[in-house]
Amino acid sequence: ERRKGYSGHSFESILSGLSVRLEEDKLHNLEEGFSPPPTSNISISGQLMKVSFFVFKRGQSEKYKKSEGIIFTVNGQTHGNLNKTFFSRQDVRMGYLIDSLLIIVDCSGIEGRSREDLFMNSRDRLRSGELRTKIEKELASLVKNHNGLKALSDKRRREDIEEKLEDSKPLAEVVESIIKKSPTLSNLFIKGVRIPDPFKISSAVATEEYRGVKFPTLFKLIKNFGYDNPKNCPINNRARIQYKTDASNDYFDRDHEPGSFKLSCEGEEILDSAIHLWNGTATLNFDLPENKKPGEILIIKSVVNDISRVDPFEEEFYLRIEEEILKKSGSPGRRKPPSTEKEGNDAEKQSSLDLPNIIEVDRSRWDHHGFNRNTALKVIYSGEQDHYDFYINIDNVHLLTEKKASSKINSKLLDARYKYGMVIIGLALLNDFNNPSSKGEIKNDGDETVDIYEKISDFTKIISPILLPLISGLSDLKEEELVASYSEDD
């Protein structure tokens, strides 16, 4: 700042874009194994987009992003984003990476009309519509099935709860006992709630660091599917094929001399597909061409090329379309319909929630978990069906205040009331969210689905100042006082 009367930290400042800063600092801030960042190519309705995955070490993402999880760019400029809560969705299952993962989707290659369908004129958010829905679905599948991200998420979870598992088990048993003693709570939870065996977490197997090459010498199908042994795929599913390669993870989306991938069926381009590279394996997912019928056998051809090659890598395989199969679960983001053999609309499916792992977080671990003095409860989907990890702030300012002010009640009893009260509130909110009889998904003003985990965090933060006084006050009420109160009202 050089203007008279103004001051700044320095007179010289370098203004760098996000991608430039990421490139400059990636060795220090990105997780081991994720530098260079892995990439994917996705094609939605023929519109090509390049996807880059930036995975930061704990506490290193704040300088690059705030609440963004996925950033959509055109020619290097941001045109919209999705909140980081996208990663905690149950069809994504990366809650342990919510603050460490940043995905950049380069939309420079899509046509003008599709850009209008996807982006608002203000460039501050995405437009709702079929194209956005397809892109979100594809990104959810990419993130959920990314082997590297899954391994890192499991590693983070082990680091957070492994030392606390033995403490968590008796806490969960007490919660189960509380639920069983109450007819109301039993009706809400106990027919489906159970204590699973979440305490066996497999240790990560150390693997050699993968070093891919800039220009691959190999890009070959792992399994050959000839006419006599075609790849089988139900007509309502996506096909999935894997290749063996020695390409670097950023081969398809690096700034200089990237590779290209094309997919066709009997000479016609397949418009909806995605391919991503991870440590020597390329995974291809694609939609079956329209107007095809069960029983048909298709010839699929892939072409991989770059400037180093005279002849591209070409692979062909046969795919047989099978009859439609029934889906076992509802569409991502939607509640499942009631499961019952009874007729009528009154039947409700019982909750199938497991009792959670309950992990206590003290002040020394606040930064590690993103807590502060007012945080009460954080819930993370564990990645296992219907199972969650509950993190309780045992140094919450309102809990500590109540313990300091109360001389009649043992501090350990106050701790127990607080922890179990928060857990049951969290279970109730999850039960309502998963209950098919609830009235649809809650929307905010931006027409984005409210994240249930953020909702639980906000709600428990609000209720934490009154939880213990409420429990204590209600338990002190005497029957004769209530009778007298009712008489006066009458």
GROMACS .gro file of C-alpha atoms in nm:
model
  490
    1GLU     CA    1   0.000   0.000   0.000
    2ARG     CA    2   0.172   0.316  -0.122
    3ARG     CA    3  -0.101   0.580  -0.084
    4LYS     CA    4  -0.023   0.863   0.156
    5GLY     CA    5  -0.174   0.809   0.497
    6TYR     CA    6  -0.219   0.433   0.450
    7SER     CA    7   0.002   0.152   0.564
    8GLY     CA    8   0.045  -0.214   0.485
    9HIS     CA    9   0.255  -0.508   0.594
   10SER     CA   10   0.480  -0.463   0.291
   11PHE     CA   11   0.507  -0.246  -0.019
   12GLU     CA   12   0.545  -0.541  -0.252
   13SER     CA   13   0.278  -0.808  -0.290
   14ILE     CA   14   0.249  -1.102  -0.529
   15LEU     CA   15  -0.105  -1.175  -0.637
   16SER     CA   16  -0.140  -1.543  -0.729
   17GLY     CA   17  -0.443  -1.738  -0.840
   18LEU     CA   18  -0.558  -2.044  -0.649
   19SER     CA   19  -0.418  -2.291  -0.901
   20VAL     CA   20  -0.079  -2.114  -0.899
   21ARG     CA   21  -0.059  -2.113  -0.520
   22LEU     CA   22  -0.160  -2.479  -0.509
   23GLU     CA   23   0.117  -2.563  -0.754
   24GLU     CA   24   0.377  -2.361  -0.563
   25ASP     CA   25   0.297  -2.503  -0.218
   26LYS     CA   26   0.177  -2.855  -0.295
   27LEU     CA   27   0.488  -3.034  -0.169
   28HIS     CA   28   0.444  -2.883   0.177
   29ASN     CA   29   0.067  -2.887   0.212
   30LEU     CA   30  -0.067  -3.186   0.018
   31GLU     CA   31  -0.097  -3.534   0.167
   32GLU     CA   32   0.174  -3.783   0.081
   33GLY     CA   33   0.077  -3.975  -0.229
   34PHE     CA   34  -0.148  -3.696  -0.359
   35SER     CA   35   0.121  -3.487  -0.526
   36PRO     CA   36   0.082  -3.440  -0.814
   37PRO     CA   37  -0.294  -3.427  -0.754
   38PRO     CA   38  -0.485  -3.722  -0.907
   39THR     CA   39  -0.718  -3.631  -1.191
   40SER     CA   40  -1.023  -3.758  -1.377
   41ASN     CA   41  -1.194  -3.683  -1.704
   42ILE     CA   42  -1.573  -3.682  -1.703
   43SER     CA   43  -1.808  -3.644  -1.996
   44ILE     CA   44  -2.170  -3.548  -1.926
   45SER     CA   45  -2.401  -3.537  -2.228
   46GLY     CA   46  -2.090  -3.501  -2.442
   47GLN     CA   47  -1.954  -3.207  -2.239
   48LEU     CA   48  -1.595  -3.275  -2.129
   49MET     CA   49  -1.477  -3.165  -1.785
   50LYS     CA   50  -1.142  -3.217  -1.616
   51VAL     CA   51  -1.139  -3.291  -1.244
   52SER     CA   52  -0.843  -3.242  -1.007
   53PHE     CA   53  -0.833  -3.370  -0.647
   54PHE     CA   54  -0.633  -3.162  -0.399
   55VAL     CA   55  -0.600  -3.344  -0.066
   56PHE     CA   56  -0.441  -3.135   0.210
   57LYS     CA   57  -0.268  -3.238   0.527
   58ARG     CA   58  -0.464  -3.168   0.844
   59GLY     CA   59  -0.496  -2.795   0.909
   60GLN     CA   60  -0.337  -2.691   0.578
   61SER     CA   61  -0.646  -2.616   0.367
   62GLU     CA   62  -0.752  -2.288   0.533
   63LYS     CA   63  -0.522  -2.074   0.318
   64TYR     CA   64  -0.678  -2.209  -0.002
   65LYS     CA   65  -1.049  -2.242   0.077
   66LYS     CA   66  -1.319  -2.158   0.326
   67SER     CA   67  -1.644  -2.348   0.294
   68GLU     CA   68  -1.587  -2.456  -0.067
   69GLY     CA   69  -1.559  -2.825  -0.144
   70ILE     CA   70  -1.588  -2.829  -0.523
   71ILE     CA   71  -1.496  -2.530  -0.739
   72PHE     CA   72  -1.613  -2.502  -1.102
   73THR     CA   73  -1.388  -2.294  -1.327
   74VAL     CA   74  -1.392  -2.166  -1.685
   75ASN     CA   75  -1.058  -2.050  -1.827
   76GLY     CA   76  -0.919  -2.029  -1.475
   77GLN     CA   77  -1.203  -1.817  -1.332
   78THR     CA   78  -1.443  -1.947  -1.068
   79HIS     CA   79  -1.803  -1.967  -1.190
   80GLY     CA   80  -1.962  -2.155  -0.900
   81ASN     CA   81  -1.898  -2.400  -0.619
   82LEU     CA   82  -2.049  -2.668  -0.401
   83ASN     CA   83  -2.014  -2.651  -0.024
   84LYS     CA   84  -1.771  -2.887   0.145
   85THR     CA   85  -2.069  -3.060   0.312
   86PHE     CA   86  -2.101  -3.243  -0.022
   87PHE     CA   87  -1.833  -3.483   0.106
   88SER     CA   88  -2.032  -3.580   0.415
   89ARG     CA   89  -2.332  -3.696   0.214
   90GLN     CA   90  -2.415  -4.064   0.254
   91ASP     CA   91  -2.367  -4.127  -0.118
   92VAL     CA   92  -2.014  -3.983  -0.088
   93ARG     CA   93  -1.899  -4.102   0.259
   94MET     CA   94  -1.591  -3.883   0.300
   95GLY     CA   95  -1.684  -3.697   0.620
   96TYR     CA   96  -1.334  -3.747   0.762
   97LEU     CA   97  -1.190  -3.550   0.468
   98ILE     CA   98  -1.447  -3.269   0.467
   99ASP     CA   99  -1.193  -3.003   0.568
  100SER     CA  100  -0.903  -3.146   0.367
  101LEU     CA  101  -1.046  -3.213   0.023
  102LEU     CA  102  -1.079  -2.957  -0.256
  103ILE     CA  103  -1.193  -3.058  -0.604
  104ILE     CA  104  -1.151  -2.829  -0.904
  105VAL     CA  105  -1.369  -2.900  -1.207
  106ASP     CA  106  -1.243  -2.730  -1.523
  107CYS     CA  107  -1.548  -2.657  -1.739
  108SER     CA  108  -1.359  -2.466  -2.009
  109GLY     CA  109  -1.438  -2.737  -2.263
  110ILE     CA  110  -1.818  -2.729  -2.236
  111GLU     CA  111  -2.032  -2.549  -2.492
  112GLY     CA  112  -2.187  -2.205  -2.439
  113ARG     CA  113  -2.545  -2.333  -2.407
  114SER     CA  114  -2.441  -2.589  -2.146
  115ARG     CA  115  -2.258  -2.316  -1.955
  116GLU     CA  116  -2.580  -2.116  -1.944
  117ASP     CA  117  -2.760  -2.424  -1.812
  118LEU     CA  118  -2.499  -2.475  -1.539
  119PHE     CA  119  -2.390  -2.129  -1.425
  120MET     CA  120  -2.577  -1.823  -1.301
  121ASN     CA  121  -2.492  -1.488  -1.462
  122SER     CA  122  -2.361  -1.370  -1.126
  123ARG     CA  123  -2.099  -1.652  -1.125
  124ASP     CA  124  -2.155  -1.704  -0.754
  125ARG     CA  125  -2.346  -2.033  -0.763
  126LEU     CA  126  -2.468  -2.312  -0.986
  127ARG     CA  127  -2.805  -2.324  -1.158
  128SER     CA  128  -3.034  -2.614  -1.066
  129GLY     CA  129  -3.119  -2.847  -1.351
  130GLU     CA  130  -3.054  -3.181  -1.520
  131LEU     CA  131  -2.690  -3.103  -1.610
  132ARG     CA  132  -2.601  -3.007  -1.254
  133THR     CA  133  -2.776  -3.318  -1.119
  134LYS     CA  134  -2.577  -3.542  -1.353
  135ILE     CA  135  -2.248  -3.371  -1.264
  136GLU     CA  136  -2.312  -3.403  -0.889
  137LYS     CA  137  -2.401  -3.771  -0.929
  138GLU     CA  138  -2.083  -3.836  -1.127
  139LEU     CA  139  -1.865  -3.649  -0.877
  140ALA     CA  140  -2.026  -3.835  -0.585
  141SER     CA  141  -1.942  -4.166  -0.752
  142LEU     CA  142  -1.584  -4.058  -0.828
  143VAL     CA  143  -1.514  -3.949  -0.471
  144LYS     CA  144  -1.688  -4.241  -0.303
  145ASN     CA  145  -1.508  -4.504  -0.512
  146HIS     CA  146  -1.163  -4.341  -0.522
  147ASN     CA  147  -0.930  -4.597  -0.363
  148GLY     CA  148  -0.679  -4.336  -0.250
  149LEU     CA  149  -0.943  -4.120  -0.079
  150LYS     CA  150  -1.101  -4.423   0.086
  151ALA     CA  151  -0.765  -4.534   0.225
  152LEU     CA  152  -0.689  -4.185   0.359
  153SER     CA  153  -1.036  -4.153   0.513
  154ASP     CA  154  -0.990  -4.487   0.693
  155LYS     CA  155  -0.647  -4.372   0.813
  156ARG     CA  156  -0.788  -4.045   0.948
  157ARG     CA  157  -1.066  -4.233   1.128
  158ARG     CA  158  -0.819  -4.472   1.287
  159GLU     CA  159  -0.609  -4.180   1.409
  160ASP     CA  160  -0.914  -4.012   1.563
  161ILE     CA  161  -1.084  -4.300   1.739
  162GLU     CA  162  -0.847  -4.595   1.775
  163GLU     CA  163  -0.718  -4.485   2.115
  164LYS     CA  164  -1.072  -4.403   2.233
  165LEU     CA  165  -1.253  -4.722   2.129
  166GLU     CA  166  -1.232  -4.898   2.463
  167ASP     CA  167  -1.371  -4.587   2.635
  168SER     CA  168  -1.646  -4.564   2.374
  169LYS     CA  169  -1.788  -4.913   2.423
  170PRO     CA  170  -1.917  -4.871   2.782
  171LEU     CA  171  -2.060  -4.529   2.690
  172ALA     CA  172  -2.260  -4.689   2.408
  173GLU     CA  173  -2.383  -4.962   2.645
  174VAL     CA  174  -2.511  -4.700   2.890
  175VAL     CA  175  -2.697  -4.524   2.608
  176GLU     CA  176  -2.855  -4.856   2.512
  177SER     CA  177  -2.962  -4.909   2.874
  178ILE     CA  178  -3.118  -4.560   2.891
  179ILE     CA  179  -3.311  -4.624   2.570
  180LYS     CA  180  -3.440  -4.961   2.687
  181LYS     CA  181  -3.571  -4.817   3.014
  182SER     CA  182  -3.792  -4.563   2.836
  183PRO     CA  183  -4.096  -4.691   2.641
  184THR     CA  184  -4.089  -4.379   2.423
  185LEU     CA  185  -3.720  -4.407   2.339
  186SER     CA  186  -3.756  -4.781   2.285
  187ASN     CA  187  -4.032  -4.723   2.032
  188LEU     CA  188  -3.813  -4.470   1.852
  189PHE     CA  189  -3.488  -4.658   1.844
  190ILE     CA  190  -3.450  -4.994   2.006
  191LYS     CA  191  -3.613  -5.213   1.740
  192GLY     CA  192  -3.341  -5.111   1.503
  193VAL     CA  193  -3.065  -4.971   1.720
  194ARG     CA  194  -2.797  -5.217   1.816
  195ILE     CA  195  -2.437  -5.218   1.930
  196PRO     CA  196  -2.233  -5.344   1.636
  197ASP     CA  197  -1.869  -5.441   1.651
  198PRO     CA  198  -1.707  -5.119   1.528
  199PHE     CA  199  -1.402  -5.166   1.744
  200LYS     CA  200  -1.209  -5.378   1.498
  201ILE     CA  201  -1.050  -5.129   1.261
  202SER     CA  202  -0.803  -5.282   1.020
  203SER     CA  203  -0.461  -5.127   1.015
  204ALA     CA  204  -0.337  -4.968   0.696
  205VAL     CA  205  -0.091  -5.174   0.499
  206ALA     CA  206   0.221  -4.981   0.407
  207THR     CA  207   0.265  -4.961   0.031
  208GLU     CA  208   0.549  -4.846  -0.189
  209GLU     CA  209   0.517  -4.492  -0.318
  210TYR     CA  210   0.384  -4.496  -0.673
  211ARG     CA  211   0.591  -4.316  -0.932
  212GLY     CA  212   0.412  -4.287  -1.264
  213VAL     CA  213   0.569  -4.165  -1.585
  214LYS     CA  214   0.477  -3.855  -1.781
  215PHE     CA  215   0.404  -4.048  -2.101
  216PRO     CA  216   0.280  -4.402  -2.034
  217THR     CA  217   0.422  -4.704  -2.210
  218LEU     CA  218   0.124  -4.916  -2.110
  219PHE     CA  219  -0.252  -4.866  -2.110
  220LYS     CA  220  -0.410  -5.208  -2.131
  221LEU     CA  221  -0.730  -5.375  -2.011
  222ILE     CA  222  -0.674  -5.571  -1.690
  223LYS     CA  223  -0.924  -5.830  -1.810
  224ASN     CA  224  -1.005  -5.903  -2.170
  225PHE     CA  225  -1.372  -5.934  -2.264
  226GLY     CA  226  -1.408  -6.109  -2.597
  227TYR     CA  227  -1.722  -6.202  -2.785
  228ASP     CA  228  -1.742  -6.539  -2.606
  229ASN     CA  229  -1.690  -6.388  -2.260
  230PRO     CA  230  -1.831  -6.032  -2.275
  231LYS     CA  231  -1.859  -5.790  -1.985
  232ASN     CA  232  -2.212  -5.825  -1.843
  233CYS     CA  233  -2.399  -5.510  -1.741
  234PRO     CA  234  -2.768  -5.468  -1.642
  235ILE     CA  235  -2.945  -5.214  -1.861
  236ASN     CA  236  -3.012  -4.983  -1.562
  237ASN     CA  237  -2.650  -4.987  -1.438
  238ARG     CA  238  -2.330  -4.815  -1.543
  239ALA     CA  239  -2.050  -5.026  -1.685
  240ARG     CA  240  -1.715  -5.036  -1.502
  241ILE     CA  241  -1.385  -5.136  -1.665
  242GLN     CA  242  -1.027  -5.114  -1.538
  243TYR     CA  243  -0.694  -5.069  -1.717
  244LYS     CA  244  -0.335  -5.128  -1.610
  245THR     CA  245  -0.103  -4.837  -1.682
  246ASP     CA  246   0.221  -4.673  -1.575
  247ALA     CA  247   0.085  -4.319  -1.627
  248SER     CA  248   0.118  -4.056  -1.355
  249ASN     CA  249  -0.198  -3.976  -1.162
  250ASP     CA  250  -0.229  -3.635  -1.328
  251TYR     CA  251  -0.185  -3.766  -1.683
  252PHE     CA  252  -0.526  -3.652  -1.810
  253ASP     CA  253  -0.538  -3.307  -1.648
  254ARG     CA  254  -0.194  -3.159  -1.609
  255ASP     CA  255  -0.123  -2.812  -1.743
  256HIS     CA  256   0.136  -2.922  -1.998
  257GLU     CA  257   0.099  -3.200  -2.255
  258PRO     CA  258  -0.190  -3.393  -2.096
  259GLY     CA  259  -0.321  -3.719  -2.235
  260SER     CA  260  -0.663  -3.761  -2.395
  261PHE     CA  261  -0.927  -4.034  -2.367
  262LYS     CA  262  -1.208  -4.114  -2.609
  263LEU     CA  263  -1.476  -4.380  -2.582
  264SER     CA  264  -1.712  -4.507  -2.850
  265CYS     CA  265  -1.968  -4.779  -2.910
  266GLU     CA  266  -1.971  -4.924  -3.261
  267GLY     CA  267  -1.833  -4.599  -3.401
  268GLU     CA  268  -2.054  -4.357  -3.205
  269GLU     CA  269  -1.910  -4.151  -2.919
  270ILE     CA  270  -2.032  -4.237  -2.570
  271LEU     CA  271  -2.139  -3.908  -2.418
  272ASP     CA  272  -2.157  -3.995  -2.046
  273SER     CA  273  -1.839  -4.141  -1.900
  274ALA     CA  274  -1.566  -4.083  -1.643
  275ILE     CA  275  -1.211  -4.214  -1.614
  276HIS     CA  276  -0.976  -4.161  -1.323
  277LEU     CA  277  -0.620  -4.271  -1.251
  278TRP     CA  278  -0.481  -4.391  -0.922
  279ASN     CA  279  -0.141  -4.552  -0.876
  280GLY     CA  280  -0.127  -4.759  -1.191
  281THR     CA  281  -0.497  -4.834  -1.233
  282ALA     CA  282  -0.733  -4.644  -1.461
  283THR     CA  283  -1.101  -4.696  -1.376
  284LEU     CA  284  -1.361  -4.624  -1.644
  285ASN     CA  285  -1.733  -4.582  -1.572
  286PHE     CA  286  -1.984  -4.511  -1.848
  287ASP     CA  287  -2.354  -4.510  -1.923
  288LEU     CA  288  -2.488  -4.761  -2.172
  289PRO     CA  289  -2.593  -4.612  -2.506
  290GLU     CA  290  -2.961  -4.532  -2.540
  291ASN     CA  291  -3.204  -4.740  -2.748
  292LYS     CA  292  -3.024  -5.065  -2.669
  293LYS     CA  293  -3.205  -5.375  -2.543
  294PRO     CA  294  -3.121  -5.664  -2.310
  295GLY     CA  295  -2.945  -5.944  -2.492
  296GLU     CA  296  -2.754  -5.716  -2.729
  297ILE     CA  297  -2.374  -5.745  -2.742
  298LEU     CA  298  -2.190  -5.418  -2.804
  299ILE     CA  299  -1.835  -5.346  -2.917
  300ILE     CA  300  -1.677  -5.073  -2.703
  301LYS     CA  301  -1.354  -4.903  -2.808
  302SER     CA  302  -1.126  -4.674  -2.605
  303VAL     CA  303  -0.848  -4.456  -2.742
  304VAL     CA  304  -0.574  -4.300  -2.525
  305ASN     CA  305  -0.330  -4.060  -2.687
  306ASP     CA  306  -0.072  -3.789  -2.618
  307ILE     CA  307   0.191  -3.593  -2.812
  308SER     CA  308   0.460  -3.856  -2.749
  309ARG     CA  309   0.282  -4.128  -2.944
  310VAL     CA  310   0.273  -4.210  -3.312
  311ASP     CA  311   0.002  -4.469  -3.254
  312PRO     CA  312  -0.247  -4.429  -2.967
  313PHE     CA  313  -0.336  -4.697  -2.716
  314GLU     CA  314  -0.648  -4.865  -2.855
  315GLU     CA  315  -0.848  -5.126  -2.663
  316GLU     CA  316  -1.170  -5.305  -2.761
  317PHE     CA  317  -1.401  -5.516  -2.549
  318TYR     CA  318  -1.745  -5.668  -2.579
  319LEU     CA  319  -2.032  -5.582  -2.347
  320ARG     CA  320  -2.359  -5.772  -2.313
  321ILE     CA  321  -2.667  -5.587  -2.188
  322GLU     CA  322  -2.863  -5.782  -1.926
  323GLU     CA  323  -3.212  -5.741  -1.786
  324GLU     CA  324  -3.283  -5.462  -1.539
  325ILE     CA  325  -3.204  -5.539  -1.176
  326LEU     CA  326  -3.387  -5.393  -0.879
  327LYS     CA  327  -3.191  -5.136  -0.682
  328LYS     CA  328  -3.134  -5.219  -0.317
  329SER     CA  329  -3.126  -4.860  -0.203
  330GLY     CA  330  -3.291  -4.531  -0.289
  331SER     CA  331  -3.146  -4.262  -0.509
  332PRO     CA  332  -2.869  -4.051  -0.355
  333GLY     CA  333  -3.009  -3.770  -0.146
  334ARG     CA  334  -3.359  -3.918  -0.125
  335ARG     CA  335  -3.519  -4.112   0.155
  336LYS     CA  336  -3.603  -4.474   0.095
  337PRO     CA  337  -3.972  -4.566   0.063
  338PRO     CA  338  -4.133  -4.758   0.351
  339SER     CA  339  -4.036  -5.124   0.362
  340THR     CA  340  -4.335  -5.334   0.461
  341GLU     CA  341  -4.559  -5.612   0.343
  342LYS     CA  342  -4.872  -5.436   0.469
  343GLU     CA  343  -5.107  -5.256   0.238
  344GLY     CA  344  -5.191  -4.891   0.278
  345ASN     CA  345  -4.990  -4.578   0.348
  346ASP     CA  346  -4.970  -4.594   0.726
  347ALA     CA  347  -4.686  -4.844   0.760
  348GLU     CA  348  -4.353  -4.697   0.868
  349LYS     CA  349  -4.012  -4.852   0.849
  350GLN     CA  350  -3.837  -4.885   1.186
  351SER     CA  351  -3.507  -4.710   1.238
  352SER     CA  352  -3.201  -4.921   1.164
  353LEU     CA  353  -2.943  -4.695   1.328
  354ASP     CA  354  -2.653  -4.854   1.510
  355LEU     CA  355  -2.545  -4.714   1.843
  356PRO     CA  356  -2.254  -4.484   1.763
  357ASN     CA  357  -1.894  -4.476   1.872
  358ILE     CA  358  -1.888  -4.202   2.137
  359ILE     CA  359  -1.555  -4.021   2.153
  360GLU     CA  360  -1.478  -3.754   2.412
  361VAL     CA  361  -1.288  -3.447   2.289
  362ASP     CA  362  -1.114  -3.226   2.542
  363ARG     CA  363  -0.966  -2.878   2.494
  364SER     CA  364  -0.628  -3.013   2.382
  365ARG     CA  365  -0.794  -3.171   2.074
  366TRP     CA  366  -1.019  -2.881   1.973
  367ASP     CA  367  -0.801  -2.769   1.682
  368HIS     CA  368  -0.767  -3.125   1.560
  369HIS     CA  369  -1.146  -3.160   1.532
  370GLY     CA  370  -1.236  -2.801   1.445
  371PHE     CA  371  -1.404  -2.745   1.784
  372ASN     CA  372  -1.436  -2.431   1.994
  373ARG     CA  373  -1.574  -2.348   2.339
  374ASN     CA  374  -1.935  -2.362   2.216
  375THR     CA  375  -1.918  -2.683   2.013
  376ALA     CA  376  -2.128  -2.959   2.166
  377LEU     CA  377  -2.153  -3.254   1.927
  378LYS     CA  378  -2.006  -3.343   1.589
  379VAL     CA  379  -2.136  -3.644   1.397
  380ILE     CA  380  -1.946  -3.813   1.115
  381TYR     CA  381  -2.081  -4.092   0.900
  382SER     CA  382  -1.832  -4.377   0.945
  383GLY     CA  383  -1.876  -4.520   0.595
  384GLU     CA  384  -2.036  -4.835   0.735
  385GLN     CA  385  -2.407  -4.885   0.676
  386ASP     CA  386  -2.617  -4.692   0.932
  387HIS     CA  387  -2.323  -4.634   1.163
  388TYR     CA  388  -2.185  -4.303   1.293
  389ASP     CA  389  -1.907  -4.162   1.509
  390PHE     CA  390  -2.018  -3.909   1.774
  391TYR     CA  391  -1.758  -3.659   1.902
  392ILE     CA  392  -1.860  -3.493   2.234
  393ASN     CA  393  -1.694  -3.173   2.354
  394ILE     CA  394  -1.636  -3.246   2.723
  395ASP     CA  395  -1.485  -2.898   2.772
  396ASN     CA  396  -1.791  -2.717   2.636
  397VAL     CA  397  -1.814  -2.378   2.810
  398HIS     CA  398  -2.172  -2.435   2.929
  399LEU     CA  399  -2.090  -2.776   3.074
  400LEU     CA  400  -1.790  -2.632   3.260
  401THR     CA  401  -1.996  -2.338   3.386
  402GLU     CA  402  -2.267  -2.568   3.519
  403LYS     CA  403  -2.009  -2.789   3.693
  404LYS     CA  404  -1.848  -2.486   3.857
  405ALA     CA  405  -2.177  -2.335   3.971
  406SER     CA  406  -2.333  -2.655   4.102
  407SER     CA  407  -2.230  -2.769   4.448
  408LYS     CA  408  -2.511  -3.019   4.505
  409ILE     CA  409  -2.457  -3.246   4.203
  410ASN     CA  410  -2.145  -3.453   4.148
  411SER     CA  411  -1.945  -3.328   3.849
  412LYS     CA  412  -1.921  -3.681   3.704
  413LEU     CA  413  -2.300  -3.704   3.710
  414LEU     CA  414  -2.321  -3.374   3.522
  415ASP     CA  415  -2.071  -3.506   3.268
  416ALA     CA  416  -2.282  -3.819   3.220
  417ARG     CA  417  -2.609  -3.627   3.185
  418TYR     CA  418  -2.451  -3.398   2.929
  419LYS     CA  419  -2.289  -3.671   2.719
  420TYR     CA  420  -2.586  -3.904   2.712
  421GLY     CA  421  -2.832  -3.622   2.656
  422MET     CA  422  -2.634  -3.500   2.354
  423VAL     CA  423  -2.603  -3.852   2.212
  424ILE     CA  424  -2.977  -3.917   2.238
  425ILE     CA  425  -3.055  -3.579   2.078
  426GLY     CA  426  -2.815  -3.663   1.795
  427LEU     CA  427  -2.975  -4.004   1.747
  428ALA     CA  428  -3.321  -3.846   1.739
  429LEU     CA  429  -3.217  -3.602   1.465
  430LEU     CA  430  -3.058  -3.882   1.261
  431ASN     CA  431  -3.363  -4.101   1.313
  432ASP     CA  432  -3.592  -3.825   1.185
  433PHE     CA  433  -3.366  -3.762   0.883
  434ASN     CA  434  -3.364  -4.131   0.788
  435ASN     CA  435  -3.733  -4.187   0.860
  436PRO     CA  436  -3.933  -4.226   0.535
  437SER     CA  437  -4.240  -4.070   0.698
  438SER     CA  438  -4.061  -3.735   0.738
  439LYS     CA  439  -4.190  -3.464   0.509
  440GLY     CA  440  -3.917  -3.443   0.246
  441GLU     CA  441  -3.576  -3.283   0.260
  442ILE     CA  442  -3.526  -2.946   0.427
  443LYS     CA  443  -3.415  -2.671   0.189
  444ASN     CA  444  -3.242  -2.345   0.252
  445ASP     CA  445  -3.281  -2.023   0.056
  446GLY     CA  446  -3.028  -2.133  -0.204
  447ASP     CA  447  -3.229  -2.450  -0.276
  448GLU     CA  448  -2.942  -2.663  -0.146
  449THR     CA  449  -3.014  -2.966   0.068
  450VAL     CA  450  -2.929  -2.892   0.430
  451ASP     CA  451  -2.649  -3.114   0.555
  452ILE     CA  452  -2.780  -3.327   0.844
  453TYR     CA  453  -2.442  -3.327   1.021
  454GLU     CA  454  -2.420  -2.949   1.010
  455LYS     CA  455  -2.778  -2.934   1.133
  456ILE     CA  456  -2.692  -3.159   1.431
  457SER     CA  457  -2.387  -2.947   1.514
  458ASP     CA  458  -2.589  -2.624   1.504
  459PHE     CA  459  -2.884  -2.764   1.700
  460THR     CA  460  -2.672  -2.913   1.980
  461LYS     CA  461  -2.473  -2.589   2.005
  462ILE     CA  462  -2.801  -2.404   2.063
  463ILE     CA  463  -2.934  -2.651   2.318
  464SER     CA  464  -2.610  -2.696   2.515
  465PRO     CA  465  -2.668  -2.391   2.746
  466ILE     CA  466  -3.007  -2.522   2.861
  467LEU     CA  467  -2.959  -2.899   2.857
  468LEU     CA  468  -2.825  -2.948   3.210
  469PRO     CA  469  -3.043  -2.680   3.377
  470LEU     CA  470  -3.345  -2.837   3.207
  471ILE     CA  471  -3.259  -3.189   3.325
  472SER     CA  472  -3.185  -3.067   3.677
  473GLY     CA  473  -3.494  -2.847   3.699
  474LEU     CA  474  -3.730  -3.118   3.578
  475SER     CA  475  -3.580  -3.379   3.809
  476ASP     CA  476  -3.633  -3.145   4.109
  477LEU     CA  477  -4.005  -3.112   4.044
  478LYS     CA  478  -4.221  -3.288   4.304
  479GLU     CA  479  -4.557  -3.445   4.244
  480GLU     CA  480  -4.736  -3.236   4.510
  481GLU     CA  481  -4.605  -2.916   4.353
  482LEU     CA  482  -4.741  -3.020   4.016
  483VAL     CA  483  -5.078  -3.111   4.167
  484ALA     CA  484  -5.098  -2.772   4.341
  485SER     CA  485  -5.004  -2.598   4.016
  486TYR     CA  486  -5.281  -2.773   3.827
  487SER     CA  487  -5.532  -2.687   4.101
  488GLU     CA  488  -5.445  -2.318   4.083
  489ASP     CA  489  -5.486  -2.321   3.705
  490ASP     CA  490  -5.826  -2.486   3.736
   0.00000   0.00000   0.00000
